Coordinates of C-alpha atoms and ligand atoms in Angstrom, one line a residue:
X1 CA -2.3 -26.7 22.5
X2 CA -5.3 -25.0 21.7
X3 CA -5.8 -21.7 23.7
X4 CA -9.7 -20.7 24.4
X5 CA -11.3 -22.4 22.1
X6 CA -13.0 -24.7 24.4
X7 CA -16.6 -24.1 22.9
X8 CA -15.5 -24.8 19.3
X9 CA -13.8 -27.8 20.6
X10 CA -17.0 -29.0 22.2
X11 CA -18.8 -28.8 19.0
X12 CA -16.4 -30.8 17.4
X13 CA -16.3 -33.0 20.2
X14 CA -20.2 -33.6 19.7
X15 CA -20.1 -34.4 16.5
X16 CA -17.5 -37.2 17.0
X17 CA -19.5 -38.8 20.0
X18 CA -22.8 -38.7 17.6
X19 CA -21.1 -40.4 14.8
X20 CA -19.7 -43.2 17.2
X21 CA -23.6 -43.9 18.0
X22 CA -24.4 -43.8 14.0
X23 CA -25.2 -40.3 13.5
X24 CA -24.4 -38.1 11.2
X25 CA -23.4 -34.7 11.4
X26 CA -21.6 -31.5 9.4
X27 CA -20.3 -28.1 10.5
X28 CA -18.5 -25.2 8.6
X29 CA -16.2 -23.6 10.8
X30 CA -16.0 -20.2 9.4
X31 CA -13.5 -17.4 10.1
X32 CA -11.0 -14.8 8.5
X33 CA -7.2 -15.7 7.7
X34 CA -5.4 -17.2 10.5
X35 CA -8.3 -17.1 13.2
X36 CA -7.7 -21.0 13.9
X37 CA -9.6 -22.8 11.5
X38 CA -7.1 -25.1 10.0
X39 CA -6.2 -25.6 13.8
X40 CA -9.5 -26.9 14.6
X41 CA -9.9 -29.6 11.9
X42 CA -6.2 -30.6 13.3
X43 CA -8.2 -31.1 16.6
X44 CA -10.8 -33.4 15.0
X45 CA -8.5 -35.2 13.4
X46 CA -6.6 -36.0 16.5
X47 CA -10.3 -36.1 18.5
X48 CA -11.0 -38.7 16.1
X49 CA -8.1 -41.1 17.3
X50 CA -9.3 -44.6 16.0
X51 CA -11.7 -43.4 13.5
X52 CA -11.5 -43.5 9.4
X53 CA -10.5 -40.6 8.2
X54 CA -10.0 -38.7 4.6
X55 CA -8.5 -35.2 4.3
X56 CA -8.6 -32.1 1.6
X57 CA -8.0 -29.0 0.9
X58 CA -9.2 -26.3 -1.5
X59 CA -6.0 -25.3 -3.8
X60 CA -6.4 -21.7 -5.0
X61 CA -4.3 -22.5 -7.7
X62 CA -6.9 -25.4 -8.9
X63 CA -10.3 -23.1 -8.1
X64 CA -11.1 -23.2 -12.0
X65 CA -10.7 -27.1 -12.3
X66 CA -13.9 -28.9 -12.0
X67 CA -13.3 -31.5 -9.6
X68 CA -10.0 -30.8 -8.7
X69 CA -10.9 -30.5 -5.1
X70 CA -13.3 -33.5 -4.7
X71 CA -10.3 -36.2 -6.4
X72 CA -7.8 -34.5 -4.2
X73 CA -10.3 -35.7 -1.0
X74 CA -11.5 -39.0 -3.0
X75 CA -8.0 -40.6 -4.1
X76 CA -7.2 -42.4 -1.4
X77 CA -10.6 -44.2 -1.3
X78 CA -11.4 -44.0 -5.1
X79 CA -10.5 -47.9 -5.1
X80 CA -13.7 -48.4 -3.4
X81 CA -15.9 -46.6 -6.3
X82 CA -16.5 -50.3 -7.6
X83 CA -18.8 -50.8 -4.8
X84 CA -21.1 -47.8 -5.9
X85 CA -24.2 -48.6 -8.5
X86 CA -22.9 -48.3 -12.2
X87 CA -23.8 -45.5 -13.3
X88 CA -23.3 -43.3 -10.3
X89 CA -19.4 -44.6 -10.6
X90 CA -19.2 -44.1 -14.0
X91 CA -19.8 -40.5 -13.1
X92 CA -17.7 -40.1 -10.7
X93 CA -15.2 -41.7 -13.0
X94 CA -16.2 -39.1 -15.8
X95 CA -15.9 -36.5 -13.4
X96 CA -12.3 -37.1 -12.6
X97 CA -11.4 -37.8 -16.3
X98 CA -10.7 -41.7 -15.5
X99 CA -13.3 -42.6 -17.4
X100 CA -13.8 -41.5 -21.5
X101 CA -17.5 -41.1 -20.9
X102 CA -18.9 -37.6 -21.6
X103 CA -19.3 -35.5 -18.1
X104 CA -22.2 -36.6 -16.3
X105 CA -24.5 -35.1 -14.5
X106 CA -23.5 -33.3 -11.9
X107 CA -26.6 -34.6 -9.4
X108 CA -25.1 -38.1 -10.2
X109 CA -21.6 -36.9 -9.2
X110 CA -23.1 -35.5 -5.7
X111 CA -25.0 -39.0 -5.5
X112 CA -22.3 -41.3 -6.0
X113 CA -20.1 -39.0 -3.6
X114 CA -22.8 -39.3 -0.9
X115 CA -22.9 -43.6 -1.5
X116 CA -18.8 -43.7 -1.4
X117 CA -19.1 -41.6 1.9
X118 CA -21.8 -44.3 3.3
X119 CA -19.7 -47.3 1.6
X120 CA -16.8 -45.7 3.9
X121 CA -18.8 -45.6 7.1
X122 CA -20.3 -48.8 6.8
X123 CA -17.2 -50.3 9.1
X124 CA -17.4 -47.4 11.3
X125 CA -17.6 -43.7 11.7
X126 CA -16.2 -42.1 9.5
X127 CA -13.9 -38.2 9.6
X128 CA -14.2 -36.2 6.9
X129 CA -12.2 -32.6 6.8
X130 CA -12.2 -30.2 4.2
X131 CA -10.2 -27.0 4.6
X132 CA -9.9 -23.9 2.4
X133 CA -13.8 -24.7 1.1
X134 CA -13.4 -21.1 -0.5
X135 CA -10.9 -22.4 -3.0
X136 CA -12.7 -25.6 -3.8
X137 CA -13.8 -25.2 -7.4
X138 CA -17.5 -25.2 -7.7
X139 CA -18.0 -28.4 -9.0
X140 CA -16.5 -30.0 -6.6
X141 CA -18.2 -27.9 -3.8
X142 CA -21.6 -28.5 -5.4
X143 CA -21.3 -32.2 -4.9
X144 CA -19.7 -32.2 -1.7
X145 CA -22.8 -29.8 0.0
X146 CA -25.3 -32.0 -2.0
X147 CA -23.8 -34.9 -0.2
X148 CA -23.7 -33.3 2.9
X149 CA -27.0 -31.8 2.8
X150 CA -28.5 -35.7 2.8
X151 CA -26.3 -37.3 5.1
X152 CA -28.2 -38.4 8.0
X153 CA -27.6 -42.0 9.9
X154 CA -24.3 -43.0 8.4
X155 CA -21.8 -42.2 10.9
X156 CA -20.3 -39.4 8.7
X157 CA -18.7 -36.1 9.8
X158 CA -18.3 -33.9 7.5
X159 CA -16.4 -30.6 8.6
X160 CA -15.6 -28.0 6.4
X161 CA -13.6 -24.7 7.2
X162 CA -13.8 -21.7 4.9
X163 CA -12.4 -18.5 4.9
X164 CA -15.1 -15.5 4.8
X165 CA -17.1 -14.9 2.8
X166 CA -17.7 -18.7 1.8
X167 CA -21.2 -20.1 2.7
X168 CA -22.7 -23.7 2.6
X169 CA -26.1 -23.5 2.8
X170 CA -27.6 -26.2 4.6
X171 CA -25.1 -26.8 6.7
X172 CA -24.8 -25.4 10.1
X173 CA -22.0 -22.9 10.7
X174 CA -19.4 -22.6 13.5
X175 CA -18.0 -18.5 13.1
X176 CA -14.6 -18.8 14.8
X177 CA -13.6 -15.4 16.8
X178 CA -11.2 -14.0 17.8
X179 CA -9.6 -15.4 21.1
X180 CA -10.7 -13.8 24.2
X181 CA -8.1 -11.1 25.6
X182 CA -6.9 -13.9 28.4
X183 CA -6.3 -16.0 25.9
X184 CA -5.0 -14.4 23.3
X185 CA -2.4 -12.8 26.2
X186 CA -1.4 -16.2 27.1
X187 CA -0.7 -17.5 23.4
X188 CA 1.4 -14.2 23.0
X189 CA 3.3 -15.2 26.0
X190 CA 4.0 -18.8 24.5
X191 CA 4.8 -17.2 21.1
X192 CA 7.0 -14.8 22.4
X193 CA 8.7 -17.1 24.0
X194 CA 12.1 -16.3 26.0
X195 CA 13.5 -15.0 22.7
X196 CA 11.8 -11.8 21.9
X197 CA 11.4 -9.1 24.8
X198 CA 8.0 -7.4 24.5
X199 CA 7.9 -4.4 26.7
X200 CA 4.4 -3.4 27.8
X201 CA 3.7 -0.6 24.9
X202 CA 4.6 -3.2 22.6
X203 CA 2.5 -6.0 23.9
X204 CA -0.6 -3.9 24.1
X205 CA -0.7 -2.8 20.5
X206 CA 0.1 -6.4 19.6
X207 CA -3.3 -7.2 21.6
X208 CA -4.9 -4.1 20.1
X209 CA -4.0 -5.1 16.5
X210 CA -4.3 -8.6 16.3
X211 CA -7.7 -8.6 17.8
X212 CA -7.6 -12.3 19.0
X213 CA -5.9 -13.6 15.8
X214 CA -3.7 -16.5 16.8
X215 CA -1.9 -16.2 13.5
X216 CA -0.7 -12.7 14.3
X217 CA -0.8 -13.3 17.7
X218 CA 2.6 -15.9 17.2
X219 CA 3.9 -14.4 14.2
X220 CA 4.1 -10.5 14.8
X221 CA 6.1 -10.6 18.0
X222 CA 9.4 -12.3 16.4
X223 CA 9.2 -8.6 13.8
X224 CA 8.0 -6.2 16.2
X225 CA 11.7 -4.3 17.0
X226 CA 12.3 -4.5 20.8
X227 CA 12.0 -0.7 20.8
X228 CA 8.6 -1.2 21.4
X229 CA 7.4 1.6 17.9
X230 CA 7.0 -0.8 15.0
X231 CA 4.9 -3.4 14.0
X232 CA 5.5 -4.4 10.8
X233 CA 3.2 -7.9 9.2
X234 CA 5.6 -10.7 8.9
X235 CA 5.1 -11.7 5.2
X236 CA 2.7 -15.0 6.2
X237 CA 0.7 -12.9 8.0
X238 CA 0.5 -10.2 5.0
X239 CA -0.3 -12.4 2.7
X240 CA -2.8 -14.3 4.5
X241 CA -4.7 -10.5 4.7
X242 CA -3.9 -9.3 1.2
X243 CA -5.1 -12.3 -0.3
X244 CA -9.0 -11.0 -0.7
X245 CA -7.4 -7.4 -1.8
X246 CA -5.5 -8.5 -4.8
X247 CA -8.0 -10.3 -6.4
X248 CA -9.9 -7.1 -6.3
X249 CA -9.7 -4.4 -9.2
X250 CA -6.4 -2.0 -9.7
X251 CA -8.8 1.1 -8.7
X252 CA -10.2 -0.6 -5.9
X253 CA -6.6 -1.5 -4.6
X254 CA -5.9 2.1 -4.9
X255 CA -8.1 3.7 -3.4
X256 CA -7.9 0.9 -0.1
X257 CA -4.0 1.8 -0.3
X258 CA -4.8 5.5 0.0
X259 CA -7.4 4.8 2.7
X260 CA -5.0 2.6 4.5
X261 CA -2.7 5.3 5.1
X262 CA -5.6 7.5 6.9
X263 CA -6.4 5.3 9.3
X264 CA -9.0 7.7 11.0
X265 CA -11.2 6.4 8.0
X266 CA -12.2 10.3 7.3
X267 CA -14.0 9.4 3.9
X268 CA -13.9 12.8 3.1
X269 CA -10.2 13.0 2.9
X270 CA -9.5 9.6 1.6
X271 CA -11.5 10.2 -1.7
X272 CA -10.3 13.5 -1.9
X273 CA -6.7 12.5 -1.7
X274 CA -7.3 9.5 -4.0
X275 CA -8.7 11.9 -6.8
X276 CA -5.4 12.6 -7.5
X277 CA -4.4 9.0 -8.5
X278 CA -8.0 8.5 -10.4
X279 CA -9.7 6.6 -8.1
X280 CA -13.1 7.6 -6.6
X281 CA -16.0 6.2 -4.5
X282 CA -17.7 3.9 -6.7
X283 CA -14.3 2.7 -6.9
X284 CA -15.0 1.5 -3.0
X285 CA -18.0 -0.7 -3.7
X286 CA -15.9 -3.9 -5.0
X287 CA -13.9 -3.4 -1.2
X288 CA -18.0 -3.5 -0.1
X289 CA -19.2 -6.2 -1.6
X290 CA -16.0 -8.4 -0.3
X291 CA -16.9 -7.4 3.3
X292 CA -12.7 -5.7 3.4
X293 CA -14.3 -2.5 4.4
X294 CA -17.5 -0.8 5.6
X295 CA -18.6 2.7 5.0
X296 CA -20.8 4.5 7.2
X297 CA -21.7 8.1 7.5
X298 CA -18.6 9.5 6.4
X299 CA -16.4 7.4 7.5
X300 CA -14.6 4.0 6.3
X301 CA -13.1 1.0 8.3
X302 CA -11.4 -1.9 7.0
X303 CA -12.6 -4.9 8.6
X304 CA -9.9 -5.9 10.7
X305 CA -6.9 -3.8 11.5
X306 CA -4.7 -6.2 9.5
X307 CA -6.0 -5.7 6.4
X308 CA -5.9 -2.2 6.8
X309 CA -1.9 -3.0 8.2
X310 CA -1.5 -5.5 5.2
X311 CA -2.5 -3.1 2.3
X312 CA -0.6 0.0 3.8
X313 CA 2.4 -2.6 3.7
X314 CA 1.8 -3.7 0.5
X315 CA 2.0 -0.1 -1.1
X316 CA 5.4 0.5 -2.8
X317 CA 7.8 2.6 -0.8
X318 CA 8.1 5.1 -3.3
X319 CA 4.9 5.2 -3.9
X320 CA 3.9 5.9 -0.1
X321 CA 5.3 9.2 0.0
X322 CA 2.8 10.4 -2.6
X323 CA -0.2 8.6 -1.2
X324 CA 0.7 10.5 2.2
X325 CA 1.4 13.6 0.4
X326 CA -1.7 14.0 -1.7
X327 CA -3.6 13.0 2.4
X328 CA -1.7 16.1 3.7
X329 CA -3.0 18.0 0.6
X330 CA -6.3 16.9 1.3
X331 CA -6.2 17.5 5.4
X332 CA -6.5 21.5 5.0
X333 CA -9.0 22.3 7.5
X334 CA -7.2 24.2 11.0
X335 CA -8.3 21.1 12.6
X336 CA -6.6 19.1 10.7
X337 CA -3.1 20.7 11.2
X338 CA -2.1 17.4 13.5
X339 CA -2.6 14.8 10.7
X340 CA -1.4 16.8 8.6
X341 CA 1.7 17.1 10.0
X342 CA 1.8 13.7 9.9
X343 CA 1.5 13.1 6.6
X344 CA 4.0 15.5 5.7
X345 CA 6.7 14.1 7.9
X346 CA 5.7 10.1 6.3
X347 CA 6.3 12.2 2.9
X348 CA 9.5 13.6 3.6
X349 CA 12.3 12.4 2.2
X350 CA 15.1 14.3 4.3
X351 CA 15.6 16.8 6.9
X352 CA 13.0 19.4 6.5
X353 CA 12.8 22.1 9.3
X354 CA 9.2 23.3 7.8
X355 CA 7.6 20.2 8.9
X356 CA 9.7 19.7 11.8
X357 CA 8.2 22.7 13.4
X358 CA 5.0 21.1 12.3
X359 CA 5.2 18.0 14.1
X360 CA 6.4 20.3 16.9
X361 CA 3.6 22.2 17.6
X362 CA 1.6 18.9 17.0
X363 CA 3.6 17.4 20.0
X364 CA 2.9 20.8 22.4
X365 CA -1.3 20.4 21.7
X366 CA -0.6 16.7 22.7
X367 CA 1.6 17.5 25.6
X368 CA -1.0 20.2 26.2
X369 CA -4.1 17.6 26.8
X370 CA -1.8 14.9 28.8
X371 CA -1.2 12.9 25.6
X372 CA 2.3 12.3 26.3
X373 CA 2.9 9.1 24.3
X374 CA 1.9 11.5 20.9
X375 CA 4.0 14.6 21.7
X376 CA 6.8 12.2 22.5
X377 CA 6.3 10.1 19.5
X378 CA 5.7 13.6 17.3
X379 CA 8.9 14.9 19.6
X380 CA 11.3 12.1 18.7
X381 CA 9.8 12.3 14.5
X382 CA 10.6 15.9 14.2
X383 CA 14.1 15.3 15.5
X384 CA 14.6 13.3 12.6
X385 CA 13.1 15.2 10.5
X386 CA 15.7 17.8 12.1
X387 CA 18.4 19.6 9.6
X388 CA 20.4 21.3 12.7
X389 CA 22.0 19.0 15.4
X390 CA 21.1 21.6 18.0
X391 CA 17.2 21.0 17.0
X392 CA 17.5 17.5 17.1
X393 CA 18.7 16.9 20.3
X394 CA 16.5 19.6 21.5
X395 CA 13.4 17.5 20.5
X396 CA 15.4 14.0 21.6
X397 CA 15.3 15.3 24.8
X398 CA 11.9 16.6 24.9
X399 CA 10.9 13.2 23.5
X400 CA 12.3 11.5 26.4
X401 CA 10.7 13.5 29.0
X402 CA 7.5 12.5 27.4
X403 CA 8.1 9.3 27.6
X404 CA 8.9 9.2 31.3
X405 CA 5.3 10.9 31.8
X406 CA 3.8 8.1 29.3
X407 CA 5.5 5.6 31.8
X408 CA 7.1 3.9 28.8
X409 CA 10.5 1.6 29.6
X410 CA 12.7 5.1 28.7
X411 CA 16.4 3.7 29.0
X412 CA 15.4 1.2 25.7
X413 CA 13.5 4.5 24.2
X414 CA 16.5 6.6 25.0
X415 CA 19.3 4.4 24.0
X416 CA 17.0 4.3 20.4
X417 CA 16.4 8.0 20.0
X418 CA 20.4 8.2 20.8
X419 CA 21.9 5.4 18.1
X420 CA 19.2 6.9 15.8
X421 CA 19.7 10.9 16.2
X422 CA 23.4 10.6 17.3
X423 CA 22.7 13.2 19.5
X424 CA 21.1 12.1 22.6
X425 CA 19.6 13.5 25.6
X426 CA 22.2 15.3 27.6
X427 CA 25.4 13.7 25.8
X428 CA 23.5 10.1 26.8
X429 CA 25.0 9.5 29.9
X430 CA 21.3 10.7 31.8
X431 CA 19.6 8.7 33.7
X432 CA 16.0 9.0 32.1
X433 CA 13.8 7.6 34.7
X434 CA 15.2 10.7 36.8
X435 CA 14.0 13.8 34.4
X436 CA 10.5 13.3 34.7
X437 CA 10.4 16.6 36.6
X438 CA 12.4 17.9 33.5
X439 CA 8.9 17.6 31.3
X440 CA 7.2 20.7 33.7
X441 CA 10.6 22.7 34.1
X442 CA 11.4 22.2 30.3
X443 CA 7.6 23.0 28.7
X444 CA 6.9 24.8 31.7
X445 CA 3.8 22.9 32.5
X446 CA 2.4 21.0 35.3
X447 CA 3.2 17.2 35.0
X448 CA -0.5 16.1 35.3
X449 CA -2.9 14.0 36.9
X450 CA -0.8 10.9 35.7
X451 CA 2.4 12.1 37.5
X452 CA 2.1 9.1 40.2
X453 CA 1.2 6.5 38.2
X454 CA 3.6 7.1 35.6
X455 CA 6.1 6.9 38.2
X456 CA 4.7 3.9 39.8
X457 CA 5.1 2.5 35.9
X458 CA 8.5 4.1 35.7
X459 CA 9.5 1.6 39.2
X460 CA 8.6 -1.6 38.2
X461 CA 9.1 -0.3 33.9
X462 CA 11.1 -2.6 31.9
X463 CA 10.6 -6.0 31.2
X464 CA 14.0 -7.7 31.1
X465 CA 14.8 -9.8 27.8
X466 CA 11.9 -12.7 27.8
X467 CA 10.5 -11.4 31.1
X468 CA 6.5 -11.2 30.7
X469 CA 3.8 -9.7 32.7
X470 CA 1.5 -12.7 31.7
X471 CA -2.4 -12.4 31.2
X472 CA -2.4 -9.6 34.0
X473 CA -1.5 -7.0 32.1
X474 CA -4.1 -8.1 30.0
X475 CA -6.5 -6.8 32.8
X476 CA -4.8 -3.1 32.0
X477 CA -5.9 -3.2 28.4
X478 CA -9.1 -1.1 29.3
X479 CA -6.9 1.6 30.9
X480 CA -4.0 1.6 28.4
X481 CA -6.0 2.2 26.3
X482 CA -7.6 5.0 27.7
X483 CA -4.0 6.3 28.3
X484 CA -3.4 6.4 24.7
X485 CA -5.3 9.5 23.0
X486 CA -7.8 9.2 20.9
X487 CA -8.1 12.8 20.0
X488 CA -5.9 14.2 17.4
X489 CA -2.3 13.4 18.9
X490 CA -3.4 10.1 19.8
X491 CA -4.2 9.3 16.1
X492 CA -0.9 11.2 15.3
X493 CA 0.3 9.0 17.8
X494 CA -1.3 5.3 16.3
X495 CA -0.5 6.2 13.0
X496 CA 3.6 7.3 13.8
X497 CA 3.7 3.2 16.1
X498 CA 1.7 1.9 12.8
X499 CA 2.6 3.0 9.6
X500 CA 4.7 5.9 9.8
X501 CA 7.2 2.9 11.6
X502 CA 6.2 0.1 9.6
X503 CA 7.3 2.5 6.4
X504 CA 10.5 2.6 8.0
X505 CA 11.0 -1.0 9.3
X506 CA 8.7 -2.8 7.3
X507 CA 8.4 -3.0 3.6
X508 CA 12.5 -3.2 3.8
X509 CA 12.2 -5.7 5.9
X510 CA 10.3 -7.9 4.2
X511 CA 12.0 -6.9 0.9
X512 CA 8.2 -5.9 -0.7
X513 CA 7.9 -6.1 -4.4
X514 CA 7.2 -3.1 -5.9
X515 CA 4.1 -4.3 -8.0
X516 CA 1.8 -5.4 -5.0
X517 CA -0.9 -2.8 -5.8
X518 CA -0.2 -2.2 -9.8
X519 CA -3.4 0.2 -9.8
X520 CA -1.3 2.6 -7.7
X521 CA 1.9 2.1 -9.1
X522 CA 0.8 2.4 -12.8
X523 CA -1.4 5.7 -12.0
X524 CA 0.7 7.7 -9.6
X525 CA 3.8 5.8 -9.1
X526 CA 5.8 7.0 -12.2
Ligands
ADP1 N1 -6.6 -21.4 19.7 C1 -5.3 -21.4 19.4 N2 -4.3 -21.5 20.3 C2 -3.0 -21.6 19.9 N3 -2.6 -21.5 18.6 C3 -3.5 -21.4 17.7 C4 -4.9 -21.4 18.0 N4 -5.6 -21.2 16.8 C5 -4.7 -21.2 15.9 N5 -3.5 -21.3 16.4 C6 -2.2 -21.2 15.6 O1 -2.3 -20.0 14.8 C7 -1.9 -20.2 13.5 C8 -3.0 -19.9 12.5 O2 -4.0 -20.8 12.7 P1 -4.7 -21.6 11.5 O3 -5.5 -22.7 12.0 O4 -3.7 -22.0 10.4 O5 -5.6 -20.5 10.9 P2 -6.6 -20.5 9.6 O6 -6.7 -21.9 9.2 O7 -7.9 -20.0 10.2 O8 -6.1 -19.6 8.6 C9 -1.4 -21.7 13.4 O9 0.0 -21.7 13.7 C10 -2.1 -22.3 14.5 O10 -1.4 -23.4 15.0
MG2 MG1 -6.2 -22.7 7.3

């Protein structure tokens, strides 16, 4: 079942009814990794019920054989190449090495493709779906676009999906979005399932992250923890995004790996930090060129929040600490002092008071402009960043009355920051949900314009096991996300629930090789 893709269907649908009534027609459905591509030829095919149909697929193992791709489509129909004039089979023959005649000429190749597609149709329509275009090699993409480029009144459909940046010139392109928020909300719901609790917090940034991508829509609630904080790529989903970034150079890998871990895109500070491995701006351009990130007046962004997730993954655990170390070298400006404290604590490798007082102030200027998701995420870092047992549970607690104000599900928070410090709130027996009040007597300020809601939240807060608000909660995304910070702690904030967590949960999880990004690892990973 296809979720909001109703307009894309129609096309499709178009295209079948005109080939029933002789016509011929071709599309390239176009879209990044996991958008739904291959799941729309699936829908032809079945669309198609009744009609002749042959099947491919680009092979990115076989991109440098000529003609790999086109006798993967042809095979099943090759015994029909007798009906074809002589010499345009004897090039096709040539072409797929059945035949010891010298390689023809590649026209002829595209010709005699274009007759066998005709030949086919001459009973009836006739279905033909080609997926992964962008790993066809280019032989065999030449001939298949100079036989689709002359189709006409045959009956033939000819529908081609291609990852980004493929092109077909010639033939009209369908771009395939991301799914509306409705729908992507509903498709989480199905994906979830009954087996995986998503608790609001989680559920938005799953929204927020995946941007409509039905791929990471289904396969990043099974690894997000039901603690609601991490977010880690499930390896399909990783390598699905990575794919375009390994293929670029070691520097250019670098330098995205350093970028990835400063999500705020500050250009400034990413080439400044990424000095220190060797790698500098022209360094970027390759990362241009392949549309994986854009740069604009001092700033950077990677196209889609799962590449940026994808390559911060991919960096080497050892190998993080020094990327965010050599960001927190490069954050020096007073204004800075939030991120940097962020970086410091993703580079620690044990208790360390110095930057636990860091993160602290970091949470009191978050606290201090109602961002109470940061201070309690920055809160709940330094306790573990805590070398005295007093300290932690001092923070653990302040974390917790944060995230009453946030109007987070706190009991799950709690029982977390317990098992994890060991030292919980009030010896753990508290009820969380009561200390809100706790958050102006403890810090000594007014609980804030969010006081009611946040306990309106707090009532009707935690989503039992497979329990699901459904698409309305989709209609809060707006607010939510207004609710989380974008200043300073809100970054500090994004960046703990993204990487800082994924460092922790992530990588491990998904047992990472250590030579994803060699660039890095030969340079500064020593
Ligand atoms: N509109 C949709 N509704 C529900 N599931 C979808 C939708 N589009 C794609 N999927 C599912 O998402 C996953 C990724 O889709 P896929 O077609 O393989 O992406 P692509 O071919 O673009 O990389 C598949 O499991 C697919 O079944
Ligand atoms: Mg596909």
């Amino acid at each position: 079942m296809l979720y909001g893709r109703s307009a894309e269907q129609g096309v499709i649908d178009r295209l079948l009814s005109d080939s029933r009534s002789g016509r011929s027609g071709t599309l390239l459905i176009r879209g990044e990794p996991g958008i739904g591509k291959t799941a729309l030829l699936d829908y032809a095919a079945t669309a198609a019920e009744g009609l002749r149909m042959i099947r491919g697929t680009g092979v990115e193992s076989e991109a440098e054989l000529p003609f790999a791709g086109l006798h993967l489509l042809l095979r099943p129909v090759l015994d029909q190449v007798g009906a074809l004039p002589e010499h345009q089979e004897r090039a096709l023959r040539a072409a797929f090495g059945l035949a010891s005649v010298e390689a023809g000429d590649r026209l002829l190749v595209g010709l005699a493709v274009l007759s066998l597609l005709s030949e086919l149709a001459e009973d009836g329509p006739l279905l033909v779906l080609v997926d992964d275009a962008q790993w066809l090699d280019r032989a065999s993409t030449d001939a298949l676009l100079f036989a689709a480029r002359r189709l006409d009144a045959e009956g033939v459909v000819l529908i081609f999906a291609a990852r980004e940046p493929f092109t077909a010139p010639g033939v009209p392109e369908l771009p395939v979005k991301g799914l509306d928020v409705a729908s992507a909300a509903a498709l989480l719901n199905t994906a979830a399932g009954t087996s995986v609790a998503i608790n609001p917090a989680v559920r938005y940034r799953l929204l927020a992250e995946a941007r409509g991508n039905p791929l990471a829509l289904i396969e990043l609630p099974a690894a997000a923890p039901s603690d609601g904080t991490a977010l880690p790529l499930t390896s399909r989903v990783q390598d699905a995004f990575l794919s375009q970034v390994r293929v670029l150079p070691e520097a250019t890998q670098g330098l995205l790996a350093v970028a990835a871990a400063e999500d705020t895109g500050d250009l400034d500070v990413v080439l400044r930090a990424a000095a220190g491995f060797g790698d500098f701006l022209e360094d970027l351009h390759p990362a241009e060129r392949a549309g994986l990130v854009l740069v604009d007046a001092g700033t950077m962004t990677f196209r889609h929040p799962l590449v940026r997730a994808a390559v911060y993954q991919g960096i080497p655990p050892s190998l993080r600490l020094a990327v965010h170390k050599a960001l927190a070298e490069a954050l020096d400006r007073p204004d800075d002092a939030d991120r940097r404290a962020w970086h410091l604590a993703m580079s620690a490798t044990g208790p360390d008071e110095e930057v636990a007082a860091e993160l602290e102030r970091t949470a009191v200027r978050a606290s201090d402009r109602s961002g109470y998701a940061a201070a309690a995420t920055a809160y709940e870092r330094a306790a573990r960043l805590s070398a005295r047992p007093e300290s932690r549970a001092r923070r653990l607690t302040l974390a917790a009355d944060h995230w009453v104000h946030h109007g987070d599900p706190v009991p799950e928070r709690v029982a977390i920051a317990e098992r994890r410090g060991r030292a919980g709130p009030a010896g753990g027996g508290r009820q969380p949900a009561r200390t809100g009040s706790g958050l102006r007597d403890r810090t000594g300020r007014r609980a804030g314009p969010g006081g009611r809601r946040d306990r309106d939240v707090a009532g009707r807060r935690e989503p039992r096991p497979g329990q699901h608000r459904g698409a309305a909660d989709a209609a809060l995304l707006p607010r939510r996300d207004r609710a989380l910070p974008r200043t300073a702690p809100g970054r500090a904030d994004h960046r703990h629930r993204g990487p800082g967590h994924r460092a922790g949960h992530g990588a491990r999880a998904l047992g990472q090789p250590d030579e994803r990004l060699p660039g890095l690892s030969r340079r500064g990973g020593g």
